[in-house]
């Protein structure tokens, strides 16, 4: 009985996080739904063997692996952003904490970053999403991606550099937006 | 001055505060103000990305495939859990019995290969009695035939007239004996 309640609680706490991560990685809503479902079913099967404090990293690791597997199976280097563009435009989560000017700027920035993120290798995208979007620490990222801490740090540095390069190349007009001159 | 970034992440660089002093050797931790700003902008921008909500249909499907599907199995395991001590006790008794049988059982007797048929004692006695009687009868017959043969041999050596007379008289003797 306790297991069911604990699982249900965990599901309600993390399902959006998992779905978001899968959506940003796969850029396809249906695939993200499939992966989310598969990941949580797997978690239910292994629930007893996963330590409580490791559940978060476990679910992200499995989500990441499922996403990578799916991407490899599909092997489509050019993935469309349509679903996420809609998500950004529709503003599923109200950005009530920022001013309209900031929202405008950040909205443009988000679109630019999302589009530029597609130009990065999958692992770098994962690092950026996990760290900047999900707020995961480097140690956890290393665990999730199966890398060493130093490799994660180096990868993050390279990812940021690459992202900056892609952004500058694709969106030179963003150089003048607010505080993001260097991005 | 703290070098931690001014954002809501617990520790974006994954390092304890105060570790970085002097030259910045870590490529992740930006040293200059421009890089710090870049880090901050990235953090803020990423964090402002929409939090995509998992569709209710997916949640329902997950629940159907996990918790709800597992109920019947759980009920079974619950029953097993109730009877657990009984099962354990029964298993212990069974194992003990098996060990006892293995230790104390004399083992299957080797099959007795015997040519003679298995005969009851009574039958054997009766057969022995019959054998005795049959041997006695055979002995009598042998005695009788021996006497007869001797008599005939003697008679054959006698002259024919005397032989005929003797043949007539012997039965009288024999009849007189019996």
Tab-separated table of C-alpha atoms in Angstrom:
chain	number	residue	atom	x	y	z
A	1	UNK	CA	0.000	0.000	0.000
A	2	UNK	CA	2.778	2.379	0.958
A	3	UNK	CA	4.550	1.635	-2.275
A	4	UNK	CA	1.543	2.673	-4.301
A	5	UNK	CA	1.169	5.931	-2.419
A	6	UNK	CA	4.873	6.668	-2.635
A	7	UNK	CA	4.928	5.923	-6.329
A	8	UNK	CA	1.885	8.038	-6.991
A	9	UNK	CA	3.406	10.908	-5.055
A	10	UNK	CA	6.678	10.585	-6.911
A	11	UNK	CA	4.838	10.436	-10.219
A	12	UNK	CA	2.903	13.610	-9.481
A	13	UNK	CA	6.109	15.353	-8.421
A	14	UNK	CA	8.286	14.374	-11.360
A	15	UNK	CA	6.081	13.613	-14.338
A	16	UNK	CA	6.198	17.181	-15.678
A	17	UNK	CA	9.939	17.311	-15.208
A	18	UNK	CA	10.451	14.080	-17.081
A	19	UNK	CA	8.015	15.057	-19.800
A	20	UNK	CA	9.683	18.463	-20.233
A	21	UNK	CA	13.130	16.965	-20.460
A	22	UNK	CA	11.980	14.344	-22.973
A	23	UNK	CA	10.148	17.015	-24.979
A	24	UNK	CA	13.162	19.292	-25.194
A	25	UNK	CA	15.422	16.398	-26.062
A	26	UNK	CA	13.162	14.769	-28.624
A	27	UNK	CA	11.290	17.849	-29.837
A	28	UNK	CA	8.298	15.709	-30.504
A	29	UNK	CA	5.288	15.573	-28.246
A	30	UNK	CA	4.191	12.028	-29.071
A	31	UNK	CA	7.673	10.648	-28.593
A	32	UNK	CA	8.005	12.523	-25.320
A	33	UNK	CA	4.716	11.026	-24.136
A	34	UNK	CA	5.864	7.537	-25.067
A	35	UNK	CA	9.183	7.984	-23.328
A	36	UNK	CA	7.557	9.408	-20.196
A	37	UNK	CA	5.192	6.495	-20.030
A	38	UNK	CA	7.907	3.958	-20.602
A	39	UNK	CA	10.184	5.509	-18.023
A	40	UNK	CA	7.571	5.522	-15.287
A	41	UNK	CA	6.505	1.973	-16.041
A	42	UNK	CA	10.152	0.950	-15.752
A	43	UNK	CA	10.441	2.799	-12.502
A	44	UNK	CA	7.436	0.944	-11.108
A	45	UNK	CA	9.073	-2.350	-12.010
A	46	UNK	CA	12.321	-1.392	-10.287
A	47	UNK	CA	10.772	0.654	-7.513
A	48	UNK	CA	11.905	-1.633	-4.701
A	49	UNK	CA	15.492	-1.700	-5.876
A	50	UNK	CA	15.941	2.062	-6.218
A	51	UNK	CA	17.046	3.890	-3.121
A	52	UNK	CA	14.829	6.775	-2.151
A	53	UNK	CA	17.524	9.412	-2.457
A	54	UNK	CA	18.499	8.107	-5.887
A	55	UNK	CA	15.057	8.209	-7.432
A	56	UNK	CA	15.436	11.629	-9.023
A	57	UNK	CA	18.713	10.876	-10.709
A	58	UNK	CA	17.507	7.387	-11.635
A	59	UNK	CA	14.469	8.688	-13.462
A	60	UNK	CA	16.466	11.340	-15.285
A	61	UNK	CA	19.124	8.832	-16.242
A	62	UNK	CA	16.564	6.405	-17.633
A	63	UNK	CA	14.762	9.248	-19.395
A	64	UNK	CA	18.002	10.393	-20.951
A	65	UNK	CA	18.864	6.871	-22.085
A	66	UNK	CA	15.405	6.325	-23.527
A	67	UNK	CA	15.631	9.605	-25.408
A	68	UNK	CA	19.036	8.765	-26.809
A	69	UNK	CA	17.832	5.301	-27.819
A	70	UNK	CA	14.819	6.765	-29.544
A	71	UNK	CA	16.902	9.369	-31.322
A	72	UNK	CA	19.298	6.702	-32.499
A	73	UNK	CA	16.447	4.526	-33.696
A	74	UNK	CA	14.947	7.385	-35.591
A	75	UNK	CA	18.349	8.797	-36.523
A	76	UNK	CA	16.914	12.043	-37.774
A	77	UNK	CA	19.569	14.715	-37.449
A	78	UNK	CA	17.157	17.492	-38.344
A	79	UNK	CA	14.477	17.429	-35.720
A	80	UNK	CA	11.630	19.870	-35.972
A	81	UNK	CA	10.951	22.354	-33.237
A	82	UNK	CA	7.293	22.822	-34.053
A	83	UNK	CA	5.943	21.363	-30.836
A	84	UNK	CA	8.244	23.359	-28.658
A	85	UNK	CA	7.766	26.528	-30.623
A	86	UNK	CA	4.096	26.163	-29.871
A	87	UNK	CA	4.874	25.558	-26.264
A	88	UNK	CA	7.030	28.643	-26.058
A	89	UNK	CA	4.495	30.789	-27.861
A	90	UNK	CA	1.576	29.553	-25.848
A	91	UNK	CA	3.474	30.083	-22.616
A	92	UNK	CA	2.167	27.035	-20.884
A	93	UNK	CA	3.521	28.312	-17.640
A	94	UNK	CA	2.621	31.895	-16.951
A	95	UNK	CA	5.717	33.975	-16.488
A	96	UNK	CA	4.070	36.190	-13.955
A	97	UNK	CA	7.194	36.859	-11.962
A	98	UNK	CA	8.849	38.975	-14.632
A	99	UNK	CA	7.966	42.246	-16.231
A	100	UNK	CA	6.464	42.425	-19.746
A	101	UNK	CA	9.723	43.856	-21.126
A	102	UNK	CA	11.702	41.075	-19.581
A	103	UNK	CA	9.183	38.555	-20.842
A	104	UNK	CA	9.525	39.864	-24.376
A	105	UNK	CA	13.268	39.704	-24.176
A	106	UNK	CA	13.345	36.319	-22.518
A	107	UNK	CA	10.781	34.948	-24.981
A	108	UNK	CA	13.001	35.899	-27.893
A	109	UNK	CA	15.958	34.536	-26.056
A	110	UNK	CA	14.229	31.270	-25.300
A	111	UNK	CA	13.325	30.751	-28.932
A	112	UNK	CA	16.866	31.522	-29.953
A	113	UNK	CA	18.318	29.190	-27.365
A	114	UNK	CA	15.922	26.383	-28.188
A	115	UNK	CA	16.715	26.698	-31.861
A	116	UNK	CA	20.437	26.910	-31.220
A	117	UNK	CA	20.359	23.987	-28.840
A	118	UNK	CA	19.383	21.801	-31.777
A	119	UNK	CA	22.765	22.463	-33.293
A	120	UNK	CA	24.569	20.894	-30.339
A	121	UNK	CA	25.374	17.215	-29.916
A	122	UNK	CA	22.842	15.244	-27.879
A	123	UNK	CA	25.086	14.936	-24.862
A	124	UNK	CA	25.724	18.660	-24.725
A	125	UNK	CA	22.038	19.349	-25.074
A	126	UNK	CA	21.422	17.000	-22.169
A	127	UNK	CA	24.008	18.771	-20.049
A	128	UNK	CA	22.584	22.200	-20.803
A	129	UNK	CA	19.011	21.109	-20.184
A	130	UNK	CA	19.839	19.238	-17.020
A	131	UNK	CA	21.922	22.008	-15.542
A	132	UNK	CA	20.238	25.184	-16.690
A	133	UNK	CA	16.674	23.982	-17.123
A	134	UNK	CA	16.334	21.275	-14.512
A	135	UNK	CA	18.792	22.765	-12.032
A	136	UNK	CA	20.731	19.523	-11.650
A	137	UNK	CA	24.175	19.702	-10.068
A	138	UNK	CA	27.249	18.629	-11.960
A	139	UNK	CA	27.736	15.584	-9.741
A	140	UNK	CA	24.250	14.395	-10.545
A	141	UNK	CA	24.697	15.135	-14.232
A	142	UNK	CA	27.815	12.999	-14.181
A	143	UNK	CA	25.814	10.199	-12.606
A	144	UNK	CA	22.909	10.591	-15.002
A	145	UNK	CA	25.006	10.711	-18.132
A	146	UNK	CA	27.495	8.132	-16.905
A	147	UNK	CA	30.473	10.484	-17.123
A	148	UNK	CA	33.132	11.699	-14.792
A	149	UNK	CA	32.713	15.029	-13.040
A	150	UNK	CA	35.610	16.568	-14.905
A	151	UNK	CA	34.184	15.378	-18.209
A	152	UNK	CA	30.888	17.056	-17.337
A	153	UNK	CA	32.631	20.309	-16.477
A	154	UNK	CA	34.620	20.269	-19.687
A	155	UNK	CA	31.530	19.308	-21.643
A	156	UNK	CA	29.573	22.156	-20.102
A	157	UNK	CA	32.253	24.617	-21.001
A	158	UNK	CA	32.316	23.396	-24.580
A	159	UNK	CA	28.535	23.305	-24.785
A	160	UNK	CA	28.273	26.880	-23.590
A	161	UNK	CA	30.924	27.969	-26.021
A	162	UNK	CA	29.231	26.159	-28.886
A	163	UNK	CA	25.840	27.530	-27.937
A	164	UNK	CA	27.265	31.011	-27.840
A	165	UNK	CA	28.777	30.495	-31.281
A	166	UNK	CA	25.536	29.153	-32.739
A	167	UNK	CA	23.545	31.976	-31.184
A	168	UNK	CA	25.890	34.641	-32.493
A	169	UNK	CA	25.858	33.074	-35.925
A	170	UNK	CA	22.117	32.573	-36.198
A	171	UNK	CA	20.822	35.504	-34.227
A	172	UNK	CA	23.218	38.398	-34.500
A	173	UNK	CA	20.343	40.761	-33.708
A	174	UNK	CA	20.110	39.279	-30.210
A	175	UNK	CA	23.458	40.748	-29.368
A	176	UNK	CA	21.730	43.979	-28.504
A	177	UNK	CA	18.911	42.554	-26.402
A	178	UNK	CA	19.116	43.577	-22.746
A	179	UNK	CA	21.934	41.916	-20.844
A	180	UNK	CA	22.725	39.226	-23.322
A	181	UNK	CA	25.358	40.941	-25.381
A	182	UNK	CA	27.807	38.139	-24.902
A	183	UNK	CA	25.437	35.311	-25.624
B	1	UNK	CA	33.281	38.347	-2.316
B	2	UNK	CA	31.405	35.233	-3.158
B	3	UNK	CA	31.963	33.916	-6.629
B	4	UNK	CA	28.704	32.062	-6.703
B	5	UNK	CA	26.334	33.093	-9.389
B	6	UNK	CA	23.415	35.212	-8.537
B	7	UNK	CA	20.634	32.843	-9.477
B	8	UNK	CA	18.214	30.497	-7.798
B	9	UNK	CA	20.153	27.332	-8.460
B	10	UNK	CA	21.448	25.671	-5.350
B	11	UNK	CA	24.953	25.634	-6.731
B	12	UNK	CA	25.139	25.886	-10.479
B	13	UNK	CA	28.770	25.026	-10.689
B	14	UNK	CA	28.493	22.155	-8.278
B	15	UNK	CA	31.200	23.460	-6.009
B	16	UNK	CA	31.083	24.408	-2.396
B	17	UNK	CA	31.245	28.054	-1.727
B	18	UNK	CA	34.637	29.466	-0.955
B	19	UNK	CA	36.547	26.785	-2.777
B	20	UNK	CA	37.590	29.059	-5.598
B	21	UNK	CA	40.199	31.519	-4.638
B	22	UNK	CA	42.983	32.957	-6.637
B	23	UNK	CA	43.200	32.065	-10.305
B	24	UNK	CA	40.257	30.499	-11.939
B	25	UNK	CA	41.491	27.221	-13.379
B	26	UNK	CA	38.109	25.601	-13.877
B	27	UNK	CA	36.714	26.100	-17.352
B	28	UNK	CA	33.177	25.872	-16.024
B	29	UNK	CA	33.400	28.672	-13.569
B	30	UNK	CA	33.630	31.866	-15.549
B	31	UNK	CA	36.267	34.214	-14.288
B	32	UNK	CA	35.330	37.478	-15.937
B	33	UNK	CA	32.218	39.532	-15.396
B	34	UNK	CA	31.144	38.932	-19.009
B	35	UNK	CA	31.265	35.206	-18.538
B	36	UNK	CA	29.478	35.406	-15.229
B	37	UNK	CA	26.804	37.423	-16.919
B	38	UNK	CA	26.599	34.889	-19.692
B	39	UNK	CA	26.184	32.132	-17.144
B	40	UNK	CA	23.464	34.101	-15.414
B	41	UNK	CA	21.623	34.837	-18.636
B	42	UNK	CA	21.758	31.219	-19.685
B	43	UNK	CA	20.495	30.086	-16.321
B	44	UNK	CA	17.656	32.584	-16.283
B	45	UNK	CA	16.697	31.974	-19.879
B	46	UNK	CA	16.664	28.222	-19.547
B	47	UNK	CA	14.706	28.427	-16.359
B	48	UNK	CA	12.122	30.581	-18.038
B	49	UNK	CA	11.514	27.968	-20.670
B	50	UNK	CA	7.977	26.693	-20.380
B	51	UNK	CA	7.458	23.867	-17.949
B	52	UNK	CA	5.665	21.447	-20.183
B	53	UNK	CA	2.843	19.710	-18.435
B	54	UNK	CA	2.583	15.978	-18.782
B	55	UNK	CA	-0.774	15.255	-20.428
B	56	UNK	CA	-3.420	13.691	-18.218
B	57	UNK	CA	-3.838	10.881	-20.706
B	58	UNK	CA	-0.209	9.871	-20.199
B	59	UNK	CA	-0.586	9.978	-16.435
B	60	UNK	CA	-3.701	7.831	-16.637
B	61	UNK	CA	-1.954	5.359	-18.885
B	62	UNK	CA	1.010	5.191	-16.504
B	63	UNK	CA	-1.304	4.544	-13.576
B	64	UNK	CA	-3.160	1.902	-15.541
B	65	UNK	CA	0.065	0.128	-16.428
B	66	UNK	CA	1.559	0.345	-12.964
B	67	UNK	CA	-0.512	0.775	-9.849
B	68	UNK	CA	-3.823	-0.431	-11.201
B	69	UNK	CA	-2.403	-3.384	-13.047
B	70	UNK	CA	-0.382	-4.392	-10.049
B	71	UNK	CA	-3.386	-4.536	-7.718
B	72	UNK	CA	-4.316	-8.130	-8.478
B	73	UNK	CA	-0.730	-9.187	-8.036
B	74	UNK	CA	-0.558	-7.270	-4.792
B	75	UNK	CA	-3.677	-8.982	-3.511
B	76	UNK	CA	-2.085	-12.325	-4.238
B	77	UNK	CA	1.129	-11.325	-2.564
B	78	UNK	CA	-0.891	-10.040	0.382
B	79	UNK	CA	-2.492	-13.467	0.807
B	80	UNK	CA	0.894	-15.075	0.538
B	81	UNK	CA	2.158	-12.597	3.067
B	82	UNK	CA	-0.579	-13.576	5.503
B	83	UNK	CA	0.185	-17.237	5.161
B	84	UNK	CA	3.854	-16.651	5.138
B	85	UNK	CA	4.595	-18.131	8.570
B	86	UNK	CA	2.444	-21.124	7.801
B	87	UNK	CA	4.241	-21.707	4.565
B	88	UNK	CA	7.537	-21.357	6.290
B	89	UNK	CA	6.543	-23.809	9.033
B	90	UNK	CA	5.262	-26.313	6.484
B	91	UNK	CA	8.415	-25.962	4.450
B	92	UNK	CA	10.552	-26.492	7.557
B	93	UNK	CA	8.620	-29.644	8.513
B	94	UNK	CA	8.860	-30.966	4.986
B	95	UNK	CA	12.582	-30.393	4.874
B	96	UNK	CA	13.059	-32.032	8.285
B	97	UNK	CA	11.022	-35.050	7.195
B	98	UNK	CA	13.003	-35.350	4.023
B	99	UNK	CA	16.281	-35.230	5.911
B	100	UNK	CA	15.022	-37.814	8.405
B	101	UNK	CA	13.975	-40.146	5.612
B	102	UNK	CA	17.300	-39.729	3.891
B	103	UNK	CA	19.216	-40.446	7.087
B	104	UNK	CA	17.162	-43.207	8.699
B	105	UNK	CA	15.598	-45.037	5.799
B	106	UNK	CA	17.452	-48.391	5.507
B	107	UNK	CA	17.364	-48.161	1.874
B	108	UNK	CA	15.594	-50.214	-0.665
B	109	UNK	CA	16.499	-53.925	-0.150
B	110	UNK	CA	18.389	-55.444	-2.957
B	111	UNK	CA	16.215	-57.787	-4.975
B	112	UNK	CA	16.755	-61.452	-4.036
B	113	UNK	CA	17.488	-63.347	-7.163
B	114	UNK	CA	16.346	-66.876	-6.479
B	115	UNK	CA	15.728	-69.695	-8.904
B	116	UNK	CA	13.507	-71.605	-6.549
B	117	UNK	CA	9.936	-70.460	-6.374
B	118	UNK	CA	8.686	-68.909	-3.224
B	119	UNK	CA	6.803	-71.733	-1.447
B	120	UNK	CA	4.879	-71.541	1.758
B	121	UNK	CA	5.993	-73.714	4.648
B	122	UNK	CA	2.763	-75.649	4.754
B	123	UNK	CA	3.019	-76.409	1.091
B	124	UNK	CA	6.576	-77.492	1.539
B	125	UNK	CA	5.610	-79.900	4.347
B	126	UNK	CA	2.831	-81.343	2.309
B	127	UNK	CA	5.087	-81.757	-0.683
B	128	UNK	CA	7.681	-83.428	1.509
B	129	UNK	CA	5.086	-85.852	2.837
B	130	UNK	CA	3.924	-86.656	-0.646
B	131	UNK	CA	7.481	-87.152	-1.759
B	132	UNK	CA	8.043	-89.580	1.130
B	133	UNK	CA	4.992	-91.593	0.250
B	134	UNK	CA	5.846	-91.631	-3.423
B	135	UNK	CA	9.366	-92.790	-2.646
B	136	UNK	CA	8.026	-95.568	-0.427
B	137	UNK	CA	5.656	-96.642	-3.161
B	138	UNK	CA	8.415	-96.565	-5.725
B	139	UNK	CA	10.591	-98.613	-3.417
B	140	UNK	CA	7.893	-101.203	-3.005
B	141	UNK	CA	7.403	-101.400	-6.727
B	142	UNK	CA	11.103	-101.797	-7.248
B	143	UNK	CA	11.251	-104.582	-4.653
B	144	UNK	CA	8.341	-106.342	-6.245
B	145	UNK	CA	9.719	-106.059	-9.754
B	146	UNK	CA	13.128	-107.214	-8.551
B	147	UNK	CA	11.701	-110.308	-6.952
B	148	UNK	CA	9.706	-110.975	-10.052
B	149	UNK	CA	12.699	-110.609	-12.283
B	150	UNK	CA	14.808	-112.895	-10.130
B	151	UNK	CA	12.059	-115.454	-10.077
B	152	UNK	CA	11.691	-115.339	-13.831
B	153	UNK	CA	15.404	-115.676	-14.356
B	154	UNK	CA	15.587	-118.695	-12.143
B	155	UNK	CA	12.613	-120.247	-13.825
B	156	UNK	CA	14.084	-119.738	-17.277
B	157	UNK	CA	17.098	-121.795	-16.305
B	158	UNK	CA	14.961	-124.725	-15.171
B	159	UNK	CA	13.691	-127.457	-17.480
B	160	UNK	CA	10.436	-126.601	-19.206
B	161	UNK	CA	8.270	-129.110	-17.300
B	162	UNK	CA	9.571	-127.968	-13.940
B	163	UNK	CA	9.261	-124.332	-15.096
B	164	UNK	CA	5.620	-124.714	-15.910
B	165	UNK	CA	4.936	-126.328	-12.611
B	166	UNK	CA	6.800	-123.602	-10.816
B	167	UNK	CA	4.921	-120.889	-12.705
B	168	UNK	CA	1.727	-122.363	-11.488
B	169	UNK	CA	2.865	-122.602	-7.915
B	170	UNK	CA	4.532	-119.176	-7.557
B	171	UNK	CA	1.322	-117.252	-7.722
B	172	UNK	CA	0.001	-119.488	-5.047
B	173	UNK	CA	3.002	-118.554	-2.880
B	174	UNK	CA	2.682	-114.912	-3.643
B	175	UNK	CA	-0.992	-114.941	-2.934
B	176	UNK	CA	-0.330	-116.722	0.289
B	177	UNK	CA	2.255	-114.089	1.285
B	178	UNK	CA	-0.050	-111.177	0.546
